[in-house]
Short mmCIF file of C-alpha atoms in Angstrom, two decimals:
data_model
loop_
_atom_site.label_atom_id
_atom_site.label_comp_id
_atom_site.label_asym_id
_atom_site.label_seq_id
_atom_site.Cartn_x
_atom_site.Cartn_y
_atom_site.Cartn_z
CA UNK A 1 181.44 125.07 39.27
CA UNK A 2 177.84 123.86 40.93
CA UNK A 3 178.09 121.12 43.19
CA UNK A 4 176.48 117.77 42.35
CA UNK A 5 173.22 117.71 44.81
CA UNK A 6 173.98 114.86 46.91
CA UNK A 7 171.36 112.46 47.18
CA UNK A 8 169.06 112.28 50.25
CA UNK A 9 169.52 108.92 51.76
CA UNK A 10 166.30 106.57 51.88
CA UNK A 11 164.13 106.69 55.34
CA UNK A 12 161.91 104.08 56.19
CA UNK A 13 158.54 105.03 55.07
CA UNK A 14 155.89 105.69 57.76
CA UNK A 15 153.59 102.88 57.12
CA UNK A 16 156.96 100.55 57.07
CA UNK A 17 157.23 101.94 60.82
CA UNK A 18 153.96 101.49 61.96
CA UNK A 19 153.31 98.11 60.68
CA UNK A 20 157.20 97.05 61.66
CA UNK A 21 155.99 97.55 65.16
CA UNK A 22 152.27 95.83 65.07
CA UNK A 23 153.80 92.88 63.72
CA UNK A 24 156.91 93.05 66.08
CA UNK A 25 154.28 92.99 69.10
CA UNK A 26 152.01 90.38 67.37
CA UNK A 27 155.01 88.17 66.66
CA UNK A 28 156.18 88.27 70.35
CA UNK A 29 152.60 87.63 71.40
CA UNK A 30 152.20 84.78 68.98
CA UNK A 31 155.80 82.91 70.05
CA UNK A 32 154.98 83.40 73.64
CA UNK A 33 151.17 81.85 73.65
CA UNK A 34 152.74 79.42 70.79
CA UNK A 35 155.06 77.89 73.35
CA UNK A 36 152.17 77.81 76.17
CA UNK A 37 150.17 76.03 73.70
CA UNK A 38 153.02 73.63 72.81
CA UNK A 39 153.43 72.85 76.36
CA UNK A 40 150.26 71.35 76.91
CA UNK A 41 150.94 68.87 73.86
CA UNK A 42 154.71 68.59 73.26
CA UNK A 43 154.48 65.95 70.51
CA UNK A 44 154.79 66.50 66.89
CA UNK A 45 153.56 64.23 64.25
CA UNK A 46 153.08 63.77 60.51
CA UNK A 47 149.81 63.28 58.81
CA UNK A 48 146.16 63.70 59.63
CA UNK A 49 146.44 62.15 62.96
CA UNK A 50 148.60 62.28 66.17
CA UNK A 51 147.53 61.50 69.79
CA UNK A 52 149.06 60.07 72.91
CA UNK A 53 148.25 56.59 71.65
CA UNK A 54 150.08 56.87 68.21
CA UNK A 55 153.45 57.49 67.53
CA UNK A 56 155.03 60.89 67.64
CA UNK A 57 158.04 62.20 65.32
CA UNK A 58 159.75 63.38 68.30
CA UNK A 59 158.69 64.91 71.96
CA UNK A 60 159.82 68.03 73.61
CA UNK A 61 160.60 67.86 77.76
CA UNK A 62 158.85 71.21 77.71
CA UNK A 63 156.18 70.63 80.50
CA UNK A 64 155.07 68.22 82.88
CA UNK A 65 152.90 66.86 80.03
CA UNK A 66 156.22 65.17 78.56
CA UNK A 67 155.70 61.48 78.29
CA UNK A 68 153.33 61.38 81.40
CA UNK A 69 152.41 57.70 81.82
CA UNK A 70 148.58 58.72 83.21
CA UNK A 71 146.51 56.50 81.15
CA UNK A 72 143.92 53.54 81.93
CA UNK A 73 144.75 50.27 80.26
CA UNK A 74 143.94 50.47 76.20
CA UNK A 75 140.99 48.80 74.85
CA UNK A 76 141.12 47.66 71.01
CA UNK A 77 138.08 49.48 68.82
CA UNK A 78 137.95 46.18 66.69
CA UNK A 79 138.67 42.43 66.77
CA UNK A 80 141.83 42.59 64.85
CA UNK A 81 145.36 42.43 65.85
CA UNK A 82 146.24 46.25 64.44
CA UNK A 83 143.10 47.65 65.61
CA UNK A 84 143.42 51.25 66.98
CA UNK A 85 142.67 51.74 70.71
CA UNK A 86 141.00 53.95 73.31
CA UNK A 87 142.58 54.74 76.71
CA UNK A 88 141.29 57.35 79.42
CA UNK A 89 143.70 59.79 80.49
CA UNK A 90 144.08 59.72 84.54
CA UNK A 91 146.80 62.20 84.43
CA UNK A 92 146.02 66.09 85.40
CA UNK A 93 148.24 67.58 82.46
CA UNK A 94 149.04 71.14 82.23
CA UNK A 95 146.97 73.29 80.31
CA UNK A 96 146.67 76.99 80.00
CA UNK A 97 145.05 77.16 76.58
CA UNK A 98 142.05 78.77 77.58
CA UNK A 99 143.81 82.41 77.28
CA UNK A 100 146.72 81.25 75.63
CA UNK A 101 144.81 80.24 72.38
CA UNK A 102 142.20 83.22 72.52
CA UNK A 103 145.76 85.32 73.10
CA UNK A 104 147.24 83.49 70.17
CA UNK A 105 144.19 84.07 67.60
CA UNK A 106 143.86 87.77 68.68
CA UNK A 107 147.65 88.40 67.96
CA UNK A 108 146.86 86.53 64.82
CA UNK A 109 144.25 88.86 63.95
CA UNK A 110 146.77 91.66 64.10
CA UNK A 111 149.46 89.87 62.47
CA UNK A 112 147.37 89.00 59.31
CA UNK A 113 145.60 92.47 58.97
CA UNK A 114 148.51 94.62 59.46
CA UNK A 115 150.67 91.90 57.12
CA UNK A 116 147.42 92.45 54.55
CA UNK A 117 148.13 96.43 54.81
CA UNK A 118 152.01 95.79 54.26
CA UNK A 119 151.42 93.58 51.10
CA UNK A 120 149.11 96.48 49.68
CA UNK A 121 151.31 99.18 50.28
CA UNK A 122 154.76 97.13 49.74
CA UNK A 123 153.07 96.30 46.24
CA UNK A 124 151.60 99.69 45.46
CA UNK A 125 154.29 101.96 46.60
CA UNK A 126 156.98 100.50 44.88
CA UNK A 127 158.57 99.18 48.24
CA UNK A 128 159.08 95.78 47.33
CA UNK A 129 160.33 96.48 43.78
CA UNK A 130 162.72 99.21 44.81
CA UNK A 131 163.85 97.65 47.71
CA UNK A 132 163.59 94.13 48.23
CA UNK A 133 163.23 92.29 45.07
CA UNK A 134 166.51 91.79 43.37
CA UNK A 135 167.76 94.99 41.58
CA UNK A 136 170.17 94.98 38.66
CA UNK A 137 173.10 94.72 40.81
CA UNK A 138 172.02 93.45 44.08
CA UNK A 139 171.95 89.61 43.23
CA UNK A 140 175.10 89.24 40.76
CA UNK A 141 177.65 86.55 41.88
CA UNK A 142 180.25 89.07 42.89
CA UNK A 143 178.14 91.19 45.11
CA UNK A 144 176.70 88.28 46.95
CA UNK A 145 180.39 87.27 47.13
CA UNK A 146 181.53 90.46 48.57
CA UNK A 147 178.70 90.45 50.86
CA UNK A 148 179.37 86.97 52.10
CA UNK A 149 183.18 87.83 52.76
CA UNK A 150 181.99 91.22 54.48
CA UNK A 151 179.59 89.07 56.91
CA UNK A 152 182.40 86.59 57.54
CA UNK A 153 184.93 89.36 58.63
CA UNK A 154 182.19 91.23 60.42
CA UNK A 155 182.93 94.13 58.41
CA UNK A 156 179.50 95.41 57.94
CA UNK A 157 178.95 98.33 55.41
CA UNK A 158 177.68 101.59 57.71
CA UNK A 159 174.11 101.31 58.07
CA UNK A 160 171.82 103.62 55.51
CA UNK A 161 169.04 104.01 58.26
CA UNK A 162 166.80 103.48 55.64
CA UNK A 163 165.61 100.61 53.14
CA UNK A 164 169.07 100.61 51.34
CA UNK A 165 169.81 96.62 51.90
CA UNK A 166 172.75 94.31 51.29
CA UNK A 167 172.36 91.03 48.86
CA UNK A 168 172.06 88.86 52.07
CA UNK A 169 169.85 91.13 54.03
CA UNK A 170 167.38 91.58 51.19
CA UNK A 171 167.60 87.77 50.66
CA UNK A 172 166.49 87.03 54.07
CA UNK A 173 163.51 89.81 54.27
CA UNK A 174 162.26 88.06 51.00
CA UNK A 175 162.59 84.77 52.66
CA UNK A 176 160.58 85.94 56.05
CA UNK A 177 158.26 88.26 54.21
CA UNK A 178 157.29 86.13 51.04
CA UNK A 179 158.04 82.84 52.56
CA UNK A 180 158.07 81.98 56.18
CA UNK A 181 155.63 84.28 57.50
CA UNK A 182 152.74 83.01 54.84
CA UNK A 183 153.87 79.32 55.45
CA UNK A 184 153.52 80.00 59.31
CA UNK A 185 150.09 81.67 58.57
CA UNK A 186 148.76 79.15 56.13
CA UNK A 187 149.81 76.06 58.14
CA UNK A 188 147.98 77.67 61.19
CA UNK A 189 144.61 77.57 59.11
CA UNK A 190 145.25 74.06 58.16
CA UNK A 191 144.70 73.43 62.00
CA UNK A 192 141.36 74.88 61.94
CA UNK A 193 138.51 72.73 61.39
CA UNK A 194 135.97 75.76 60.25
CA UNK A 195 138.81 76.78 57.84
CA UNK A 196 139.56 73.35 56.36
CA UNK A 197 136.27 72.71 55.71
CA UNK A 198 136.12 75.70 53.30
CA UNK A 199 139.17 75.05 51.76
CA UNK A 200 140.18 71.40 51.86
CA UNK A 201 143.00 71.89 49.74
CA UNK A 202 144.72 73.12 52.43
CA UNK A 203 144.98 69.63 54.36
CA UNK A 204 146.17 68.57 50.84
CA UNK A 205 149.30 70.68 50.05
CA UNK A 206 150.18 70.21 53.71
CA UNK A 207 149.96 66.56 53.81
CA UNK A 208 146.98 66.88 56.86
CA UNK A 209 146.10 68.71 60.15
CA UNK A 210 149.31 67.06 62.07
CA UNK A 211 151.94 67.78 59.25
CA UNK A 212 150.72 71.54 59.23
CA UNK A 213 151.13 71.55 62.96
CA UNK A 214 154.85 70.43 62.51
CA UNK A 215 155.48 72.79 59.64
CA UNK A 216 154.06 75.39 61.96
CA UNK A 217 156.41 74.81 64.78
CA UNK A 218 159.32 74.49 62.20
CA UNK A 219 158.60 77.86 60.68
CA UNK A 220 157.94 79.63 63.78
CA UNK A 221 161.38 78.42 65.09
CA UNK A 222 162.57 79.75 61.95
CA UNK A 223 161.07 83.03 62.30
CA UNK A 224 162.34 83.40 66.20
CA UNK A 225 166.06 82.46 64.74
CA UNK A 226 165.56 85.23 62.13
CA UNK A 227 164.51 87.72 64.77
CA UNK A 228 167.52 86.77 67.22
CA UNK A 229 169.87 87.20 63.79
CA UNK A 230 168.02 90.60 62.89
CA UNK A 231 168.93 91.93 66.29
CA UNK A 232 172.49 90.85 66.57
CA UNK A 233 172.86 92.63 62.80
CA UNK A 234 171.18 95.74 64.60
CA UNK A 235 173.44 95.51 67.46
CA UNK A 236 176.38 95.22 65.85
CA UNK A 237 175.55 97.89 62.89
CA UNK A 238 174.22 100.83 65.50
CA UNK A 239 171.14 100.23 67.55
CA UNK A 240 170.33 103.73 68.50
CA UNK A 241 170.60 104.58 64.78
CA UNK A 242 168.48 101.20 63.66
CA UNK A 243 165.88 101.91 66.31
CA UNK A 244 165.57 105.77 65.40
CA UNK A 245 165.28 105.10 61.59
CA UNK A 246 162.49 102.47 62.31
CA UNK A 247 160.73 104.75 65.08
CA UNK A 248 160.78 108.40 64.25
CA UNK A 249 162.40 107.80 60.46
CA UNK A 250 165.40 109.60 60.52
CA UNK B 1 154.04 119.38 40.72
CA UNK B 2 155.60 117.58 43.34
CA UNK B 3 153.26 119.15 45.55
CA UNK B 4 150.49 117.70 43.56
CA UNK B 5 151.33 114.41 43.71
CA UNK B 6 152.29 113.91 47.24
CA UNK B 7 148.47 115.27 47.82
CA UNK B 8 147.15 112.64 45.64
CA UNK B 9 149.11 110.06 47.11
CA UNK B 10 147.91 110.92 50.76
CA UNK B 11 144.54 110.96 49.45
CA UNK B 12 144.89 107.60 47.88
CA UNK B 13 146.42 106.40 51.43
CA UNK B 14 143.53 107.98 53.20
CA UNK B 15 140.95 106.24 50.95
CA UNK B 16 142.57 102.94 51.63
CA UNK B 17 142.46 103.13 54.96
CA UNK B 18 138.76 104.19 54.83
CA UNK B 19 138.29 101.53 52.47
CA UNK B 20 140.08 98.61 55.01
CA UNK B 21 138.40 100.10 58.15
CA UNK B 22 135.13 99.52 56.28
CA UNK B 23 135.96 95.97 55.62
CA UNK B 24 136.84 95.83 59.15
CA UNK B 25 133.86 97.21 60.34
CA UNK B 26 131.76 95.02 57.92
CA UNK B 27 133.04 92.08 59.37
CA UNK B 28 132.05 93.47 62.92
CA UNK B 29 128.75 94.63 62.12
CA UNK B 30 127.32 92.53 59.17
CA UNK B 31 126.34 89.60 61.01
CA UNK B 32 124.98 91.57 63.81
CA UNK B 33 122.13 92.76 61.36
CA UNK B 34 120.97 89.12 60.21
CA UNK B 35 122.03 86.99 63.03
CA UNK B 36 122.01 86.76 67.11
CA UNK B 37 125.21 88.93 68.27
CA UNK B 38 127.69 86.56 69.67
CA UNK B 39 128.41 86.75 73.53
CA UNK B 40 130.55 89.40 74.89
CA UNK B 41 131.95 88.90 78.48
CA UNK B 42 133.54 92.50 78.32
CA UNK B 43 137.12 91.23 78.33
CA UNK B 44 139.80 91.91 75.30
CA UNK B 45 140.31 87.94 74.85
CA UNK B 46 136.52 87.32 74.39
CA UNK B 47 135.97 90.46 72.06
CA UNK B 48 138.91 88.47 70.13
CA UNK B 49 137.04 85.58 69.99
CA UNK B 50 133.92 87.15 69.04
CA UNK B 51 135.86 89.06 66.06
CA UNK B 52 136.89 85.19 65.00
CA UNK B 53 133.46 84.05 65.09
CA UNK B 54 131.79 87.02 63.36
CA UNK B 55 134.92 87.13 60.67
CA UNK B 56 134.24 83.18 60.27
CA UNK B 57 130.60 83.13 60.00
CA UNK B 58 130.91 86.06 57.58
CA UNK B 59 133.86 84.57 55.39
CA UNK B 60 133.08 81.07 55.23
CA UNK B 61 130.46 79.21 53.73
CA UNK B 62 128.03 77.77 56.23
CA UNK B 63 127.11 74.63 54.59
CA UNK B 64 130.77 73.29 53.83
CA UNK B 65 131.26 69.66 55.16
CA UNK B 66 134.01 68.67 57.23
CA UNK B 67 136.27 66.15 55.54
CA UNK B 68 135.22 62.67 55.77
CA UNK B 69 137.63 59.75 55.87
CA UNK B 70 137.65 55.94 55.03
CA UNK B 71 137.07 52.98 57.46
CA UNK B 72 141.02 52.43 57.01
CA UNK B 73 141.80 56.23 58.61
CA UNK B 74 140.00 55.28 61.92
CA UNK B 75 142.87 55.82 64.60
CA UNK B 76 143.44 55.46 68.20
CA UNK B 77 141.60 57.80 70.05
CA UNK B 78 142.05 58.91 73.83
CA UNK B 79 139.51 59.65 76.09
CA UNK B 80 140.09 62.90 78.25
CA UNK B 81 138.40 65.30 81.00
CA UNK B 82 135.68 63.39 82.37
CA UNK B 83 135.99 59.53 81.39
CA UNK B 84 133.26 57.98 83.48
CA UNK B 85 130.45 60.09 85.42
CA UNK B 86 129.34 57.29 87.33
CA UNK B 87 132.60 56.87 88.80
CA UNK B 88 132.07 58.41 92.61
CA UNK B 89 135.31 58.86 93.09
CA UNK B 90 136.38 61.18 90.65
CA UNK B 91 135.20 64.88 89.64
CA UNK B 92 132.26 64.96 87.34
CA UNK B 93 130.44 62.06 89.25
CA UNK B 94 126.36 62.22 88.94
CA UNK B 95 124.50 60.19 90.75
CA UNK B 96 121.47 60.01 88.11
CA UNK B 97 124.48 59.04 85.71
CA UNK B 98 125.56 56.25 87.87
CA UNK B 99 121.97 54.70 88.20
CA UNK B 100 121.25 54.84 84.04
CA UNK B 101 124.38 53.33 83.89
CA UNK B 102 123.31 50.60 86.21
CA UNK B 103 120.44 49.68 84.05
CA UNK B 104 122.32 50.04 80.83
CA UNK B 105 120.78 53.30 79.73
CA UNK B 106 117.41 51.19 79.50
CA UNK B 107 115.49 53.98 81.72
CA UNK B 108 117.50 56.80 79.85
CA UNK B 109 115.82 59.95 78.45
CA UNK B 110 116.73 63.00 77.26
CA UNK B 111 114.25 66.37 77.55
CA UNK B 112 114.16 68.57 74.73
CA UNK B 113 112.68 71.62 75.92
CA UNK B 114 112.66 75.61 75.79
CA UNK B 115 111.45 77.57 72.86
CA UNK B 116 109.90 74.53 71.07
CA UNK B 117 106.15 73.76 70.10
CA UNK B 118 106.12 70.16 71.51
CA UNK B 119 108.78 69.42 74.03
CA UNK B 120 109.31 66.07 74.73
CA UNK B 121 112.06 63.52 75.84
CA UNK B 122 113.64 60.94 73.82
CA UNK B 123 114.80 57.31 74.74
CA UNK B 124 118.03 56.03 73.33
CA UNK B 125 115.67 53.69 71.34
CA UNK B 126 113.70 56.48 69.94
CA UNK B 127 116.53 58.46 69.09
CA UNK B 128 117.97 55.53 67.46
CA UNK B 129 114.66 55.06 65.17
CA UNK B 130 115.57 58.01 63.19
CA UNK B 131 117.13 57.87 60.15
CA UNK B 132 120.94 57.34 61.35
CA UNK B 133 123.64 59.25 59.86
CA UNK B 134 127.45 57.44 59.79
CA UNK B 135 130.49 59.93 59.10
CA UNK B 136 134.11 59.06 59.60
CA UNK B 137 135.63 62.20 60.97
CA UNK B 138 138.54 64.14 62.54
CA UNK B 139 138.55 65.25 66.17
CA UNK B 140 140.59 68.36 66.84
CA UNK B 141 141.31 68.66 70.59
CA UNK B 142 142.39 72.16 71.58
CA UNK B 143 145.35 70.48 73.39
CA UNK B 144 146.74 69.69 69.97
CA UNK B 145 146.29 66.33 69.03
CA UNK B 146 143.81 64.98 66.21
CA UNK B 147 142.32 61.74 65.99
CA UNK B 148 139.52 60.09 63.50
CA UNK B 149 136.55 57.48 64.28
CA UNK B 150 133.28 56.63 62.63
CA UNK B 151 130.57 58.15 64.49
CA UNK B 152 126.63 56.66 64.43
CA UNK B 153 124.06 59.09 65.21
CA UNK B 154 120.85 61.22 64.53
CA UNK B 155 121.25 64.81 62.81
CA UNK B 156 120.49 67.23 65.61
CA UNK B 157 118.18 69.02 62.98
CA UNK B 158 115.87 66.24 62.68
CA UNK B 159 115.51 66.39 66.39
CA UNK B 160 114.87 70.19 66.62
CA UNK B 161 112.35 69.90 63.54
CA UNK B 162 110.48 66.83 65.51
CA UNK B 163 110.00 69.14 68.88
CA UNK B 164 109.23 72.17 66.41
CA UNK B 165 111.42 75.10 67.26
CA UNK B 166 110.13 78.28 67.16
CA UNK B 167 111.30 81.02 64.68
CA UNK B 168 112.85 82.83 67.23
CA UNK B 169 114.74 80.07 68.44
CA UNK B 170 118.38 81.07 68.22
CA UNK B 171 120.67 78.87 70.59
CA UNK B 172 120.89 75.30 71.58
CA UNK B 173 122.07 74.54 75.09
CA UNK B 174 123.42 71.19 76.20
CA UNK B 175 123.35 70.20 80.00
CA UNK B 176 125.84 67.25 80.30
CA UNK B 177 126.03 64.94 83.08
CA UNK B 178 129.37 65.94 84.30
CA UNK B 179 128.15 69.54 85.18
CA UNK B 180 128.62 71.48 81.93
CA UNK B 181 126.16 73.67 80.25
CA UNK B 182 127.24 75.17 77.11
CA UNK B 183 125.20 76.43 73.89
CA UNK B 184 126.03 76.10 69.97
CA UNK B 185 124.34 78.70 67.40
CA UNK B 186 121.82 77.63 65.16
CA UNK B 187 124.25 77.42 61.81
CA UNK B 188 126.24 74.47 63.63
CA UNK B 189 122.67 72.99 65.18
CA UNK B 190 121.50 72.58 61.50
CA UNK B 191 124.85 71.63 59.98
CA UNK B 192 124.19 68.36 58.30
CA UNK B 193 127.35 66.85 60.05
CA UNK B 194 126.04 68.05 63.63
CA UNK B 195 124.78 64.77 65.09
CA UNK B 196 123.96 63.22 68.49
CA UNK B 197 126.03 60.47 68.26
CA UNK B 198 125.17 57.04 70.32
CA UNK B 199 127.74 54.71 68.28
CA UNK B 200 131.44 54.65 67.88
CA UNK B 201 133.52 52.54 65.58
CA UNK B 202 130.40 50.38 65.05
CA UNK B 203 129.60 49.71 68.76
CA UNK B 204 127.55 51.69 71.25
CA UNK B 205 129.26 54.81 72.13
CA UNK B 206 131.94 53.66 74.91
CA UNK B 207 131.49 55.51 78.46
CA UNK B 208 134.84 57.15 78.12
CA UNK B 209 133.76 58.89 75.03
CA UNK B 210 130.27 59.99 76.25
CA UNK B 211 127.63 57.27 76.50
CA UNK B 212 124.95 57.12 76.10
CA UNK B 213 124.86 60.21 73.42
CA UNK B 214 127.23 63.14 72.75
CA UNK B 215 127.41 65.77 70.19
CA UNK B 216 129.40 66.24 67.10
CA UNK B 217 130.07 69.87 65.87
CA UNK B 218 132.76 68.86 63.27
CA UNK B 219 133.54 72.27 62.27
CA UNK B 220 134.51 73.30 65.70
CA UNK B 221 137.20 72.29 67.94
CA UNK B 222 136.62 68.85 70.12
CA UNK B 223 135.40 70.47 73.39
CA UNK B 224 132.11 71.77 71.64
CA UNK B 225 131.34 68.18 71.42
CA UNK B 226 129.70 67.79 74.25
CA UNK B 227 129.83 64.13 76.35
CA UNK B 228 127.38 63.02 78.41
CA UNK B 229 124.42 64.65 77.38
CA UNK B 230 121.42 64.89 79.94
CA UNK B 231 119.16 67.70 78.52
CA UNK B 232 118.74 70.23 75.40
CA UNK B 233 117.23 73.21 76.35
CA UNK B 234 116.32 75.72 73.17
CA UNK B 235 116.79 79.50 74.00
CA UNK B 236 116.04 82.79 71.96
CA UNK B 237 118.65 84.59 73.92
CA UNK B 238 122.45 83.36 74.32
CA UNK B 239 122.51 82.04 77.90
CA UNK B 240 125.82 83.51 79.58
CA UNK B 241 127.10 80.75 82.33
CA UNK B 242 130.11 83.03 83.08
CA UNK B 243 133.40 83.58 81.86
CA UNK B 244 134.66 79.71 81.81
CA UNK B 245 138.21 81.06 80.30
CA UNK B 246 137.61 79.51 77.13
CA UNK B 247 136.27 80.54 73.71
CA UNK B 248 132.77 79.89 73.21
CA UNK B 249 132.87 79.54 69.53
CA UNK B 250 136.17 77.68 68.57
CA UNK B 251 136.34 77.08 64.73
CA UNK B 252 140.06 77.33 64.88
#
């Protein structure tokens, strides 16, 4: 009797491996420079406006700029009780934004252009349809139940070494690829005066430049948490095998 | 059959790669054909800044306006950097500024020279005799904060027309009392919202915000809206004042 030809396990395509690592390096640099930029003004707001003379939603104790009191006494702009005010800064703030901002945007170019390549290939090659989008069996209640159970008991199925993903894994990757990364990029654009002049709807959908900045912060934190989770899962299910699969492809 | 499929797929990828390289090349080189090349300092960060400059100038409409707000949107507004060049105890002190301040800028004059047909200087009164433009706009500081204020001033384009800039002119350089020299290109210089502001929120421009006259460049980050303008010089070439460590063009 002729043996049934064993199905070859799926491997990561070369374009997936290349874009994965370019995006990894960009994301690392964006996180590092993003933190440097946040240190300069560690206050977050909602709406269009937010500065040291207006109330913040919260303030992070991450640099000497945290709650610094170096301001001249304030002067009202108008002769009424609730008039907005101005005050001069007398405090020498921490500020490394010269290089941090330029490096942030340089890394963002790599992320955005590589991301575009990834999206084009993802759709045209069928990678998204075959490996990421809900398939016949992957998003059924029972398969999610099984997957949740195996995650809780930390009994993971053997890694395939390729794009054969579990239900929760697919769900997470979809969230990152189609929601968190685009949201972070779009809210980044919304902080740009040149881009919002051309596309004013950005200020509408994110409720203003400061809201966009706050959303940018939370979506970036979510992405960092994803990376930590991703690394944990990679470590728990065979670090060497995964690294080999994502670099040389076997 | 299988082999053929693979060959055609490779071709498609190669084509896709060439096309995308072409797009990137287009972004890089197109503005170079019709416009002055942006400054380069031979450093990777500045090259990234230049790429952003080229991309924004190529992909974004030149004449789009920054959002303008209502009187009720005016907010509190910190004054940062130099807050008084007349204060001898602080960096950025300038004796000429101090003298001009003593006479309430009555004797203050701002020369406009360089690549122009009729170099001249303007007093505050002369600047105020041009049609006034009032705009309520958002100031976006590179540090991360924003503030909204109403500005009153004269469009920079009117001043450039008054002195008759030459067709070869490409950059407008600003010298400030607190020691800065920096420039903007002609696209920003002729933008309708680019003004020399002498008023803020219905009053004369306060000293901490750049009195007597500051620039407003609404589609760039706040540090390009130079305060305490002393002199304007129009040049045909980009004047490289050395790498300050900060991007020359900051549309984002």
